[in-house]
Amino acid sequence: MAPRSIVSKLGVSVTLGAVFTIALLLVVVPIQQRKLLRENLISELESIASALSISVQFAIEQENLGLLAQVNSFMSGNSDVTIAGIYLIEGGASSLIAEFPPNVGLDNLSKDQLADYLLVSLPFSTSTTSGRVLVGSARANLEESVRRVQIPLYVAFAGLAIVFGLIFVSLSRGVVTPMMASARIASRLGSGDLDMDIDIRTDNREVQVLSSSLVELRDNLSAAKAENESLLKNLEDTVEARTGELNTALAELKESFQRLGAVLSSTNSLIWSFDRIRDEFHFTGATSDLSLFGLDSQANVALKNILQRVHPESRDILIERFTAFLIEGSELEQHVQLETTPGQYRWFLLTGVPIPIGTDRSELALGSLVDMDERFRQEQRIWEMAHSDELTGTGNRTQFTQAFHEAVRREKSGTLMLVDINDFKLINDTKGHLTGDKVLIAFAEELKLRIPRAYTIARLGGDEFGIVISPALDDESLASVFKELQHGIAKRSDLGLEVPVSISLGAASFPENGMDLETVMQAADTAMYQAKREKLGGSAFSLFHPGMDAERLTRSALRSRIETALHNNELELWYQPIWSSTQQGFLSVEALLRWPGDATPIQTVIDTAEESELILRVGEFVIESAFQMLAALPSYANDLLVSVNISPVQFHYQDLVELIEKYSSLNRVDPSRLLIEITERTFIENSELAQSILRRLKAIGVQVAIDDFGTGYSSLNSLHQLDIDWIKIDRAFVTDINTDTQSYQIVNALVKMSEALGIGLIAEGVETQAEREVLERLDVTRQQGYLFARPMPVNKLLAFMVEKSHSPTVAV
Ligand code: C2E
Ligand code: CA
Ligand code: CA
């Protein structure tokens, strides 16, 4: 139903009110009036009649009807009621006895005519008669009187109508118009038209309140609108910016997807999503990849089906990681072996990214599955390459390190063995690198043959090999491993070497000698070093014990003490005379280093100095001192020769010739008064260089002796090439030469050969007369040893020379 305006409603109401009033006025009022009047009239008539009945009774009794007429005329002067007539009704018969006004002819009146009268019959009785008196009034009279009554009513009703009209006008002007205006304003406000003046003229308080409320509403709306507009502007800006960002992101995403697609189609990868509610994987990828992964094109696989296909070895860890990934949202990156075809497993990399939706853990997880099989195979190959030594096929340092850590982790006990090939550098230098390689390969073969497979063999560099043995072996087992190795490598005759290869082996154990690689290695190295030192030349084996460390420390302390001694001039040269039986005199002396006041054996001092360039400074001191001694000799000893010991290091790293020339000229002593003693090792190491140095020494007149002959590798033949002057027969062959036939025969052979080669022989360490005699018989005419003299300081030497210049005497 369409809403109707308040005015129309008001109009309808007022109209209905007016119509109703008029209807009332026109219909109801007259009826009601008449009815009222009649009732009034009737009661009036009745009261009149009852009052009349007495009069009527009286008049009738008196037969004085004139009286009645008088009464009647009196009444009609005061009321509308007139007595129409008096009927006597006696015994059912009625007779009009009087008529007022007379001549109406009541008896003759028709029924219709009678209707013009309003009549009331009233009973009466007299002493003689009874009857009814008819009281009435002509209807016209009555109506006249009614009309008289109606006029004020009409007036009243008209007044009412006017009041209605006034109400309407007042309402419509005072309330409805402002209300309508308000409604219009409100409707305009509602439609957003806020730019208007609100001016509702009224003196109505409520409407005023309404008006001011409307003003307030408009102002509020304006403010809200302004605020909204600025908000809207902001929102628009934000939306615009976001849209831009979104578009960029979208473009990037598209690109990523394209790239991902490209990657996917070229790398045997699948993207998976995991529906946590259904415990189901969905795989996406190229069809060829899907089949590679053993999946059909459907590619919806329940979790339990996937797990069934995971290799039993990696299943537990996968379940653990995947659960953590789903529940805790931890990173998922796990290599798994999946059965792609029955009985065949391939390696895959499973990665996963949980996607948080809202604050909840994701319902959906995403990830990739990448075929790593080929890569793993390649990595395996690379691993092998990275962990093995190309030349020998053993492991390398990397593998050695890993094996050590693995052993520490797993067994917590083990042994590290370090082995190196003695004089490998010499072999390399003299026989060439090919031979050197052959020796390394041969030794590696021996290692592989003799060392149980469970242990790791690695070449650590150069000729050094390391073996990780775990769990630890007892000392006896280690010793037997060493023996087998030693014999095995010594027996190799295919290497083109005159002298059998020998090795030095050091072993240290963990946890006894340390738990970290560096410490245990250091221990094994110390042991190996010890083995080398203890048995120069041959194979040797040594187990680390803490004392060795102490010794190592002592050696470094010793080195610094030697340095101090050198600096403070605490070192001296002592001299041991060498007897010549052909000349019957001491023609030469050997200069030997001494450190008075220090108990360290001089051999140890020399060995320690040889571990660093310290030996060069010691060597220079020796040459300098020797020349000073020669310069200081009295003239009668002008032909005495001094023989000095030269270490291999010194020979190669110092310009020996230059040094000798320097001190010879400084002291004005001819270099030909000097003799140098070098060991076989010196010239084996670099024969080319050695030969040229020797030639230069010869050129300035320096003689050369081979010291400790018979303990090294050299053959007499090689000595011949080197143009050597003297050979010093090692003390080992001299001692017991009179009792030991083997020593005797060796010396005998040496004498023969040296004669043939034109090299002189000097016997060392002659302690007894018997030795001296045997040597003499063998024609070793030059001899040195305690039998003749012990090494002595320079001042004693002079005295000795004077005293013994012409006859050899047994020294004290
Ligand atoms: P070497 O060159 O073989 O020196 C001979 C060693 O034998 C000396 O020991 C000497 O005292 C000792 N000796 C001499 N006659 C006898 C004997 O009848 N019986 C015994 N048992 N020993 C005897 P020293 O002085 O202790 O020297 C040991 C080694 O130290 C030397 O052996 C030499 O290789 C080295 N050495 C000594 N002084 C020097 C030096 O100034 N420079 C270099 N580079 N090495 C030196
Ligand atoms: Ca010597
Ligand atoms: Ca010697």
Coordinates of C-alpha atoms in Angstrom, one line a residue, residues 344-774:
Q344 CA 64.0 -50.7 -7.7
Y345 CA 64.7 -47.6 -5.6
R346 CA 65.8 -44.2 -6.7
W347 CA 67.0 -41.3 -4.6
F348 CA 64.8 -38.2 -4.3
L349 CA 64.9 -35.0 -2.5
L350 CA 61.7 -34.2 -0.7
T351 CA 61.2 -30.6 0.3
G352 CA 58.2 -28.9 1.8
V353 CA 56.8 -25.5 2.6
P354 CA 53.9 -25.3 5.0
I355 CA 51.4 -22.6 4.0
P356 CA 50.0 -20.9 7.0
I357 CA 46.3 -20.1 6.5
G358 CA 45.2 -17.5 9.0
T359 CA 46.7 -18.4 12.4
D360 CA 46.0 -22.1 12.1
R361 CA 48.4 -24.6 10.8
S362 CA 47.9 -25.1 7.2
E363 CA 45.4 -27.6 5.9
L364 CA 47.5 -27.7 2.8
A365 CA 51.2 -28.2 2.5
L366 CA 53.3 -27.8 -0.7
G367 CA 56.6 -29.0 -1.8
S368 CA 58.7 -30.6 -4.4
L369 CA 60.1 -34.0 -5.1
V370 CA 63.2 -34.0 -7.2
D371 CA 64.9 -37.0 -8.7
M372 CA 68.4 -37.0 -7.3
D373 CA 69.4 -40.4 -8.4
E374 CA 71.7 -39.4 -11.2
R375 CA 73.1 -36.6 -9.1
F376 CA 73.8 -38.9 -6.3
R377 CA 75.6 -41.3 -8.5
Q378 CA 77.7 -38.5 -9.8
E379 CA 78.3 -37.2 -6.3
Q380 CA 79.4 -40.7 -5.4
R381 CA 81.9 -40.7 -8.2
I382 CA 83.0 -37.2 -7.2
W383 CA 83.3 -38.3 -3.6
E384 CA 85.5 -41.2 -4.6
M385 CA 87.6 -38.9 -6.7
A386 CA 87.8 -36.4 -3.9
H387 CA 88.6 -39.0 -1.4
S388 CA 91.2 -41.0 -3.2
D389 CA 94.8 -40.5 -4.2
E390 CA 95.1 -40.6 -7.9
L391 CA 98.5 -42.1 -8.0
T392 CA 98.3 -44.9 -5.5
G393 CA 94.5 -45.5 -5.4
T394 CA 94.5 -45.3 -1.7
G395 CA 92.4 -42.7 0.2
N396 CA 93.7 -39.2 0.5
R397 CA 93.9 -36.8 3.4
T398 CA 90.2 -36.0 3.3
Q399 CA 89.2 -39.6 3.6
F400 CA 91.8 -40.1 6.3
T401 CA 90.3 -37.2 8.3
Q402 CA 86.8 -38.5 7.9
A403 CA 87.8 -42.0 8.8
F404 CA 89.4 -40.7 11.9
H405 CA 86.3 -38.8 13.0
E406 CA 84.1 -41.7 12.2
A407 CA 86.3 -44.0 14.3
V408 CA 86.2 -41.6 17.2
R409 CA 82.5 -41.4 16.9
R410 CA 81.8 -45.1 16.5
E411 CA 84.4 -47.1 18.3
K412 CA 85.9 -44.4 20.5
S413 CA 89.2 -46.1 20.3
G414 CA 91.8 -46.7 17.6
T415 CA 95.3 -46.4 16.4
L416 CA 96.8 -44.0 13.9
M417 CA 99.8 -45.2 12.0
L418 CA 102.1 -42.9 10.0
V419 CA 104.5 -44.6 7.6
D420 CA 107.0 -43.0 5.4
I421 CA 109.6 -44.4 3.0
N422 CA 113.1 -43.7 4.2
D423 CA 115.2 -41.5 1.9
F424 CA 112.4 -41.2 -0.5
K425 CA 113.7 -37.9 -1.6
L426 CA 117.0 -39.4 -2.4
I427 CA 115.3 -42.1 -4.5
N428 CA 113.3 -39.5 -6.3
D429 CA 116.3 -37.3 -6.9
T430 CA 118.7 -40.0 -7.9
K431 CA 116.5 -42.4 -9.7
G432 CA 114.0 -40.0 -11.1
H433 CA 110.3 -39.3 -10.5
L434 CA 109.1 -42.4 -12.4
T435 CA 111.0 -44.6 -10.1
G436 CA 109.7 -42.6 -7.2
D437 CA 106.2 -43.1 -8.3
K438 CA 106.8 -46.8 -8.8
V439 CA 108.1 -47.0 -5.2
L440 CA 105.0 -45.2 -3.9
I441 CA 102.6 -47.4 -5.9
A442 CA 104.5 -50.5 -4.8
F443 CA 104.3 -49.4 -1.2
A444 CA 100.6 -48.7 -1.5
E445 CA 100.1 -52.2 -2.9
E446 CA 101.9 -53.6 0.0
L447 CA 99.7 -51.6 2.4
K448 CA 96.5 -52.8 0.7
L449 CA 97.8 -56.3 0.8
R450 CA 98.9 -56.4 4.4
I451 CA 96.4 -54.0 6.1
P452 CA 92.9 -55.5 6.7
R453 CA 90.3 -53.9 4.5
A454 CA 88.3 -52.5 7.4
Y455 CA 91.1 -50.0 8.0
T456 CA 91.5 -46.8 6.0
I457 CA 94.7 -46.4 4.1
A458 CA 95.4 -42.9 2.8
R459 CA 98.3 -41.1 1.2
L460 CA 98.8 -37.9 3.2
G461 CA 101.3 -36.3 0.9
G462 CA 104.7 -37.1 -0.6
D463 CA 105.8 -40.4 0.7
E464 CA 103.8 -40.3 3.9
F465 CA 100.9 -42.7 4.4
G466 CA 98.4 -42.8 7.2
I467 CA 96.3 -45.7 8.4
V468 CA 93.3 -45.4 10.7
I469 CA 92.9 -48.6 12.7
S470 CA 89.8 -48.9 14.7
P471 CA 89.1 -50.3 17.2
A472 CA 92.7 -50.1 18.6
L473 CA 95.2 -52.9 18.1
D474 CA 97.5 -54.0 20.8
D475 CA 101.3 -53.4 20.5
E476 CA 102.1 -56.9 19.3
S477 CA 99.6 -56.8 16.5
L478 CA 100.9 -53.4 15.4
A479 CA 104.4 -54.7 15.5
S480 CA 103.4 -57.7 13.3
V481 CA 101.7 -55.4 10.8
F482 CA 104.9 -53.3 10.7
K483 CA 107.0 -56.4 10.1
E484 CA 104.8 -57.7 7.3
L485 CA 105.0 -54.3 5.6
Q486 CA 108.7 -54.0 6.1
H487 CA 109.4 -57.4 4.6
G488 CA 106.9 -56.9 1.9
I489 CA 108.4 -53.7 0.6
A490 CA 112.0 -54.8 1.1
K491 CA 111.4 -57.8 -1.1
R492 CA 110.2 -55.8 -4.0
S493 CA 112.9 -56.3 -6.6
D494 CA 111.0 -54.7 -9.4
L495 CA 111.7 -51.2 -8.5
G496 CA 115.2 -50.8 -10.0
L497 CA 116.9 -49.9 -6.8
E498 CA 120.2 -51.4 -5.5
V499 CA 119.2 -51.0 -1.9
P500 CA 115.9 -52.4 -0.6
V501 CA 113.3 -49.8 0.3
S502 CA 113.0 -49.3 4.1
I503 CA 110.2 -47.6 6.0
S504 CA 109.7 -45.7 9.3
L505 CA 106.4 -46.3 11.1
G506 CA 105.1 -44.4 14.0
A507 CA 101.8 -45.2 15.8
A508 CA 99.7 -43.4 18.3
S509 CA 96.4 -44.4 19.9
F510 CA 93.3 -42.7 20.8
P511 CA 91.9 -41.9 23.3
E512 CA 95.2 -42.6 25.2
N513 CA 97.3 -40.1 23.2
G514 CA 94.6 -37.6 22.4
M515 CA 91.1 -37.4 21.0
D516 CA 91.5 -34.9 18.2
L517 CA 93.1 -35.6 14.9
E518 CA 95.8 -33.0 15.3
T519 CA 97.0 -34.3 18.6
V520 CA 96.9 -37.9 17.7
M521 CA 98.6 -37.1 14.3
Q522 CA 101.3 -35.2 16.1
A523 CA 101.9 -38.1 18.5
A524 CA 102.1 -40.6 15.6
D525 CA 104.5 -38.2 13.8
T526 CA 106.7 -37.9 16.9
A527 CA 106.8 -41.7 17.1
M528 CA 107.7 -42.0 13.4
Y529 CA 110.4 -39.4 13.8
Q530 CA 111.7 -41.3 16.8
A531 CA 111.8 -44.5 14.7
K532 CA 113.8 -42.7 12.0
R533 CA 116.3 -41.3 14.5
E534 CA 116.7 -44.6 16.4
K535 CA 117.5 -46.7 13.4
L536 CA 119.1 -44.6 10.8
G537 CA 119.0 -46.3 7.5
G538 CA 116.9 -49.4 8.2
S539 CA 113.2 -49.8 8.7
A540 CA 112.0 -48.9 12.2
F541 CA 108.8 -48.9 14.1
S542 CA 108.0 -46.9 17.2
L543 CA 104.9 -46.5 19.4
F544 CA 104.2 -43.2 20.8
H545 CA 104.7 -42.7 24.6
P546 CA 104.4 -39.4 26.4
G547 CA 108.1 -39.2 27.0
M548 CA 108.6 -38.7 23.3
D549 CA 106.7 -35.5 23.5
A550 CA 108.9 -34.3 26.3
E551 CA 111.8 -35.1 24.1
R552 CA 110.3 -33.1 21.3
L553 CA 109.9 -30.2 23.6
T554 CA 113.4 -30.7 24.9
R555 CA 114.7 -30.5 21.3
S556 CA 113.0 -27.2 20.6
A557 CA 114.3 -25.9 23.9
L558 CA 117.7 -27.3 22.9
R559 CA 117.6 -25.5 19.6
S560 CA 117.2 -22.2 21.4
R561 CA 119.9 -23.0 23.9
I562 CA 122.3 -23.8 21.0
E563 CA 121.4 -20.5 19.5
T564 CA 122.2 -18.7 22.7
A565 CA 125.5 -20.7 23.0
L566 CA 126.4 -19.7 19.5
H567 CA 125.6 -16.1 20.3
N568 CA 127.6 -16.2 23.5
N569 CA 130.6 -18.0 22.0
E570 CA 130.1 -21.0 24.2
L571 CA 130.8 -23.5 21.4
E572 CA 134.3 -24.7 20.8
L573 CA 136.2 -26.9 18.3
W574 CA 138.2 -29.7 19.7
Y575 CA 140.6 -31.7 17.6
Q576 CA 141.3 -35.3 17.4
P577 CA 144.7 -36.1 15.7
I578 CA 144.8 -38.7 13.0
W579 CA 147.9 -41.0 12.9
S580 CA 149.7 -41.8 9.7
S581 CA 151.9 -44.9 10.0
T582 CA 153.6 -44.2 6.7
Q583 CA 154.6 -40.8 7.9
Q584 CA 155.0 -41.9 11.5
G585 CA 153.2 -38.7 12.6
F586 CA 150.0 -36.9 13.1
L587 CA 149.5 -35.1 9.8
S588 CA 146.0 -34.1 10.3
V589 CA 143.3 -33.5 12.9
E590 CA 139.5 -33.9 12.8
A591 CA 137.7 -30.9 14.2
L592 CA 134.9 -31.9 16.5
L593 CA 132.3 -29.6 18.0
R594 CA 132.2 -29.2 21.7
W595 CA 130.0 -27.4 24.1
P596 CA 131.9 -27.2 27.4
G597 CA 129.6 -27.0 30.4
D598 CA 126.7 -28.6 28.7
A599 CA 126.0 -32.3 29.0
T600 CA 124.1 -32.7 25.7
P601 CA 125.8 -35.3 23.5
I602 CA 127.3 -33.4 20.6
Q603 CA 125.6 -35.8 18.1
T604 CA 122.3 -34.6 19.5
V605 CA 123.4 -31.0 19.2
I606 CA 124.3 -31.6 15.6
D607 CA 121.0 -33.5 14.9
T608 CA 119.0 -30.8 16.5
A609 CA 120.8 -28.0 14.7
E610 CA 120.2 -29.9 11.4
E611 CA 116.5 -29.7 11.9
S612 CA 116.7 -26.0 11.1
E613 CA 118.9 -23.5 9.4
L614 CA 120.8 -23.4 12.7
I615 CA 123.2 -25.9 11.3
L616 CA 124.4 -23.3 8.7
R617 CA 125.5 -21.0 11.5
V618 CA 127.1 -23.8 13.4
G619 CA 128.8 -24.9 10.2
E620 CA 130.1 -21.4 9.5
F621 CA 131.5 -21.2 13.1
V622 CA 133.3 -24.6 12.6
I623 CA 135.0 -23.4 9.3
E624 CA 135.9 -20.1 10.8
S625 CA 137.3 -21.7 14.0
A626 CA 139.3 -24.3 12.0
F627 CA 141.0 -21.6 9.9
Q628 CA 141.7 -19.5 13.0
M629 CA 143.3 -22.5 14.6
L630 CA 145.4 -23.2 11.5
A631 CA 146.4 -19.5 11.5
A632 CA 147.4 -19.7 15.1
L633 CA 149.6 -22.8 14.7
P634 CA 153.3 -22.3 15.2
S635 CA 155.4 -22.6 12.1
Y636 CA 156.5 -26.1 12.8
A637 CA 153.0 -27.2 12.3
N638 CA 152.5 -25.4 9.0
D639 CA 151.6 -28.5 7.1
L640 CA 149.0 -29.8 9.5
L641 CA 145.6 -30.4 7.8
V642 CA 142.2 -29.9 9.5
S643 CA 139.3 -32.0 8.6
V644 CA 135.9 -30.5 9.3
N645 CA 132.5 -32.3 9.3
I646 CA 130.0 -30.8 6.9
S647 CA 126.4 -31.7 7.2
P648 CA 124.3 -32.4 4.0
V649 CA 122.2 -29.4 4.6
Q650 CA 125.2 -27.2 4.8
F651 CA 126.5 -28.7 1.7
H652 CA 123.5 -27.9 -0.3
Y653 CA 122.2 -24.7 1.2
Q654 CA 125.3 -22.8 1.8
D655 CA 127.9 -21.7 -0.7
L656 CA 130.6 -23.8 0.9
V657 CA 133.3 -22.8 -1.5
E658 CA 132.6 -19.1 -0.9
L659 CA 132.6 -19.7 2.8
I660 CA 135.9 -21.6 2.8
E661 CA 137.5 -18.9 0.6
K662 CA 136.3 -16.2 2.9
Y663 CA 137.9 -17.6 6.1
S664 CA 140.9 -18.9 4.3
S665 CA 141.7 -15.4 3.0
L666 CA 140.7 -13.8 6.3
N667 CA 143.2 -16.0 8.2
R668 CA 145.7 -16.1 5.3
V669 CA 145.6 -19.9 5.4
D670 CA 145.6 -21.8 2.1
P671 CA 142.3 -23.7 1.5
S672 CA 144.3 -26.8 0.7
R673 CA 144.9 -27.1 4.5
L674 CA 141.3 -28.0 4.8
L675 CA 139.6 -31.3 4.4
I676 CA 135.9 -31.8 4.5
E677 CA 134.1 -34.9 5.7
I678 CA 130.8 -35.6 4.2
T679 CA 128.5 -38.6 4.5
E680 CA 127.1 -40.6 1.6
R681 CA 123.8 -39.0 2.0
T682 CA 125.2 -35.6 1.0
F683 CA 126.0 -36.5 -2.5
I684 CA 123.2 -38.9 -3.1
E685 CA 120.7 -36.2 -2.5
N686 CA 121.5 -34.2 -5.5
S687 CA 124.5 -35.6 -7.3
E688 CA 124.6 -33.0 -10.1
L689 CA 124.9 -30.2 -7.6
A690 CA 127.1 -32.2 -5.3
Q691 CA 129.5 -33.0 -8.2
S692 CA 129.8 -29.4 -9.2
I693 CA 130.4 -28.3 -5.6
L694 CA 133.0 -31.0 -5.2
R695 CA 134.7 -29.9 -8.4
R696 CA 134.9 -26.4 -7.2
L697 CA 136.3 -27.5 -3.8
K698 CA 138.9 -29.6 -5.6
A699 CA 139.7 -26.5 -7.7
I700 CA 140.7 -24.6 -4.6
G701 CA 142.6 -27.5 -3.2
V702 CA 140.1 -28.7 -0.6
Q703 CA 140.2 -32.5 -0.1
V704 CA 137.1 -34.6 0.4
A705 CA 136.6 -37.5 2.7
I706 CA 133.5 -39.8 2.9
D707 CA 132.6 -40.2 6.5
D708 CA 131.1 -43.3 8.2
F709 CA 131.6 -45.3 5.1
G710 CA 129.7 -48.6 4.8
T711 CA 126.5 -47.5 6.6
G712 CA 124.8 -45.9 3.6
Y713 CA 123.7 -46.8 0.1
S714 CA 126.8 -45.7 -1.9
S715 CA 128.9 -48.1 -3.9
L716 CA 132.6 -47.5 -4.4
N717 CA 131.9 -47.1 -8.1
S718 CA 129.8 -44.0 -7.5
L719 CA 132.6 -42.6 -5.3
H720 CA 135.0 -43.0 -8.1
Q721 CA 132.9 -40.8 -10.3
L722 CA 132.9 -38.2 -7.6
D723 CA 136.6 -38.0 -7.3
I724 CA 136.9 -38.5 -3.6
D725 CA 140.2 -38.3 -1.7
W726 CA 139.5 -40.2 1.4
I727 CA 137.2 -42.8 2.8
K728 CA 136.7 -43.0 6.5
I729 CA 135.9 -46.6 7.5
D730 CA 133.1 -46.5 10.0
R731 CA 133.9 -47.4 13.6
A732 CA 131.4 -50.3 13.3
F733 CA 133.8 -52.2 11.0
V734 CA 136.9 -51.3 13.1
T735 CA 135.5 -52.4 16.4
D736 CA 136.2 -56.2 16.8
I737 CA 138.0 -56.3 13.4
N738 CA 140.4 -58.7 15.0
T739 CA 137.6 -61.0 16.2
D740 CA 134.8 -60.5 13.7
T741 CA 135.7 -62.1 10.3
Q742 CA 132.9 -60.3 8.4
S743 CA 134.1 -56.9 9.4
Y744 CA 137.6 -58.0 8.6
Q745 CA 136.5 -59.2 5.1
I746 CA 134.6 -56.0 4.4
V747 CA 137.6 -53.8 5.4
N748 CA 139.8 -56.1 3.3
A749 CA 137.6 -55.7 0.3
L750 CA 137.5 -51.9 0.8
V751 CA 141.3 -51.8 0.9
K752 CA 141.5 -53.6 -2.4
M753 CA 139.0 -51.4 -4.1
S754 CA 140.3 -48.1 -2.8
E755 CA 143.7 -49.0 -3.9
A756 CA 142.3 -49.7 -7.4
L757 CA 140.5 -46.4 -7.3
G758 CA 143.3 -44.4 -5.8
I759 CA 141.4 -43.3 -2.8
G760 CA 143.0 -43.1 0.6
L761 CA 141.5 -45.0 3.7
I762 CA 141.2 -43.8 7.2
A763 CA 140.0 -46.1 10.0
E764 CA 137.9 -44.5 12.6
G765 CA 137.4 -45.4 16.2
V766 CA 140.6 -47.4 16.7
E767 CA 140.6 -48.2 20.4
T768 CA 142.9 -51.1 20.9
Q769 CA 146.4 -52.1 19.9
A770 CA 144.9 -55.2 18.4
E771 CA 142.6 -53.3 16.1
R772 CA 145.5 -51.1 15.1
E773 CA 147.6 -54.0 14.2
V774 CA 145.0 -55.8 12.2

